[in-house]
Amino acid sequence: MSEPTHAATPETLSPQAQRELIEELLKKVGMNVTDIEEDFVNYLYNMLGRNLASEPDYHYKALAYAVRDRVMKLWKQTWAGYHQEKSKKAYYLSMEFLIGRSLSNNMLNLGIEDKVDLAIYKLGLALEHIEDAEADAGLGNGGLGRLAACFMDSCATLRLPVMGYGLRYEYGMFKQLIQNGHQIEAPDHWLGYDSYPWEFQRREYTRVIRFGGVSRPYRDHQTGRLTVRWEDTEEVLAVPYDVPIPGYKNNTVNTLRLWSAQATEIFNFSEFNRGSYFEAVSSKAEAENITMVLYPNDASENGKELRLKQQYFLVSASLQDVVAQWIEQHGHNVDDFDTHNVFQLNDTHPSLAVVELMRILIDDLGLEWDKAWKITSNCMAYTNHTLLPEALERWQVSLFQKLLPRLLDIIYEINTRFLKQVAMKWPGDNDRLRQMSVIDEHQNVRMAYLAIVGSFSVNGVAALHSQLLKDGLFNDFYQLWPWKFNNKTNGVTQRRWIASSNPGLRKLLADTIGEGWITHLDELTAIEQQIDNHSFRQAWIEVKRNNKKRLAQLVQQDTGVVFNPDSMFDVQVKRIHEYKRQLLNVLHVIHLYTRIKRGDTANWTNRCVLIGGKAAPGYFMAKTIIKLVNNVADIINNDPEVGDKLKLAFIPNYRVSVMEIIAPGTDLSEQISTAGKEASGTGNMKFMMNGAVTIGTLDGANVEILEAAGEDNFFLFGLKTDEVAELRHQYHPQSYIDSDHDLQSVFNLLESGHFNHFEPGLFDDLINGMKSPGDPWVTLADFRSFVDAQQQAATAFRNVERWTSMSIINSARSGVFSTDRTISQYNEEIWKLTPVGDGD
Ligand SMILES: *Cc1c(COP(=O)(O)O)cnc(C)c1O
């Protein structure tokens, strides 16, 4: 380094002047149309080296950077505010964040959509096309992951100091292609060739995660205290990438921190030095494998070693991060840690957080067990998402021994102490001990039990679901700790699911009742006062019609099937799973087809049925259901006798950005799971908000949707939870076929091979499943009441006045299904955080 050689060396500014200069320079990131235009052009031409004639992908990138610049200052302010106030913070730990697209949502929340729209329009471009170029961030399977994304939006909008922690999968949810009616999975490299514009690598917060090795007891020579060291481990780096989460026009930007696995340099060096170049590179690849791909199983576990590694990786990185921030602020005294921090576990996937926090407190910070346990169990809260036994996570003790030996020690100790408590409560009751043990008879760790034992709050995600947890699955634990159990009915954010995805409805609402509903969805009830207002009703019909046209266009583009917007749009989109009963839907479609074929079409309601969703790649039955839908669609859509009376399409690659077009264009929302199996559902809420009427069973949040909408505005059918449970003892599907001509006709057609002429036996497993007394989903038991409810829906739809009222009422009464309500309840009853800042 040499001194500057200028004759007159310029003086360095004082720190104060430096701050003022920076402040002044940052003001250039203005909010006017010309400011945005300038930055967009600058990014497009100078950074990306492209021009106005380039592909929309470049326009998207340039605009994303320009919008992103408008987030940065608020983001830093929010972060600083949270740290200054030393306020209590919550951390949402989730293996999935199904974010979808961010551009339009961020513009909406920053309140700059109109300006951006104008800036882009002046340059001869269409904002819609630019938005369409954004790939979905598909870091989740379905409802659970989308819930986490909606929660982040509401936390920011409510100015709550909540940070999301997740994984930055290189490959998100697979892309679903349909070839010859079959699902084909293609990799989803959502990050694109360069980088994702909404993320910021934060190398300085890198954490070291350990796997393998052994745990060795060891006596500290000075204190004489017996401690344990976890040694000879392999280490992997967790590098954070931060994604900004802006609240709605409130100057708050929260953080979603996603961890990416990287090999440690040290660990590679030693292998290189030993001359094993190949091994060094392979072990680097192996380390980085941890965050390579999202497991595409929804509501079923797969027991793969790599999945457990992912779970621990998330939990360890996040807890180390929080504890490091604590130490930075408060020093090594963790006495008040549990009054300042709370962790919400999104299902059992991150439930190792209980064990990892114990490890950190005991091994790293030297706490005694009792104190560590008091802290840990006071700051963990667990959300259960399913009652399906196949979805309950269990991990083999032997796998823990191999991957996480130190954690296994701690799990054993937790269990030993817990079982003593059980024995105190129920002396001599060995069945209880066996039933409640965190380690089961087959040497598996029951992750749900671990989560319950280690948490102060256990919640289900809809009223019915939370009740069933107390009565059934977790009844023993409920008897022991009734105060832990509570309900938090899911929701969805109206910012994305109305304001951003349904601009027509947004405008009508704004013109009628203003925009208060964007942050206070209850205000939607005010539109019920317009229910007799002719021009409002006409406008309502017009909005729905335009949305149906938009949806029809998408369907035609993706499937070739032509939907007539005059028909009823009858939609079931969600993961393909037997319990969700897409099969029941198909049986009804086949039933309508047989009616058309026999000329039973008096007072017919034309109907377009849309089904969509991904099947887990290893889930044979679900994949066969997709094939069946496509084969039935082929027959129906190509039968000239059917015409507009009935259409069926399977929309490929169902995802968030597709749902944004589907929900606004739907008339009838299919929520037809076997009662007692769907924990909540959130698709049902998106549809309701957008004025669809539900046909559904008394399951999950349908119960609450029915209660809100009123029974005149909901098509209820099917057995109730207790009736299903009762029936399962003596279920005779054949008797339903024998006693119902319609069902008989459907099965005759199915079994004749009408839908699989050149593929004999293709659907035998599906058919036999439904006809088996062991069918857990009792599909045939609900056929008759489903068909009757469908007939009621069809009749109601033909009465435009009636249907319009039902549609308006559904929307008007959907306020309770905002995640703003859900998150307020999490906060008031579990987290107890104080909103930060004043929002101006
Ligand atoms: C809302 C949503 C889901 C959840 O749908 P359910 O009907 O509640 O199962 C799944 N996937 C996507 C893409 C969604 O947007």
mmCIF file of C-alpha atoms in Angstrom, residues 509 512-513 522-537 540 805 808-809 812-813:
data_model
loop_
_atom_site.group_PDB
_atom_site.id
_atom_site.type_symbol
_atom_site.label_atom_id
_atom_site.label_comp_id
_atom_site.label_asym_id
_atom_site.label_seq_id
_atom_site.Cartn_x
_atom_site.Cartn_y
_atom_site.Cartn_z
ATOM 1 C CA LEU A 509 -64.164 -4.642 -3.741
ATOM 2 C CA THR A 512 -67.543 -0.968 -3.225
ATOM 3 C CA ILE A 513 -66.049 -1.136 0.284
ATOM 4 C CA ASP A 522 -63.437 -9.369 8.216
ATOM 5 C CA GLU A 523 -64.409 -6.163 6.432
ATOM 6 C CA LEU A 524 -65.537 -8.323 3.525
ATOM 7 C CA THR A 525 -68.806 -8.881 5.390
ATOM 8 C CA ALA A 526 -69.765 -5.392 4.158
ATOM 9 C CA ILE A 527 -70.364 -6.724 0.646
ATOM 10 C CA GLU A 528 -73.307 -8.709 1.928
ATOM 11 C CA GLN A 529 -75.151 -5.386 2.142
ATOM 12 C CA GLN A 530 -74.803 -5.159 -1.633
ATOM 13 C CA ILE A 531 -76.387 -8.521 -2.212
ATOM 14 C CA ASP A 532 -79.587 -6.969 -3.590
ATOM 15 C CA ASN A 533 -77.783 -4.273 -5.518
ATOM 16 C CA HIS A 534 -78.305 -5.122 -9.171
ATOM 17 C CA SER A 535 -75.240 -3.394 -10.538
ATOM 18 C CA PHE A 536 -73.007 -4.964 -7.877
ATOM 19 C CA ARG A 537 -74.355 -8.402 -8.735
ATOM 20 C CA TRP A 540 -69.706 -9.774 -9.556
ATOM 21 C CA SER A 805 -75.901 -14.848 -3.890
ATOM 22 C CA ILE A 808 -71.070 -13.376 -2.778
ATOM 23 C CA ILE A 809 -71.907 -14.806 0.640
ATOM 24 C CA ALA A 812 -68.165 -12.091 2.295
ATOM 25 C CA ARG A 813 -67.885 -14.588 5.141
#
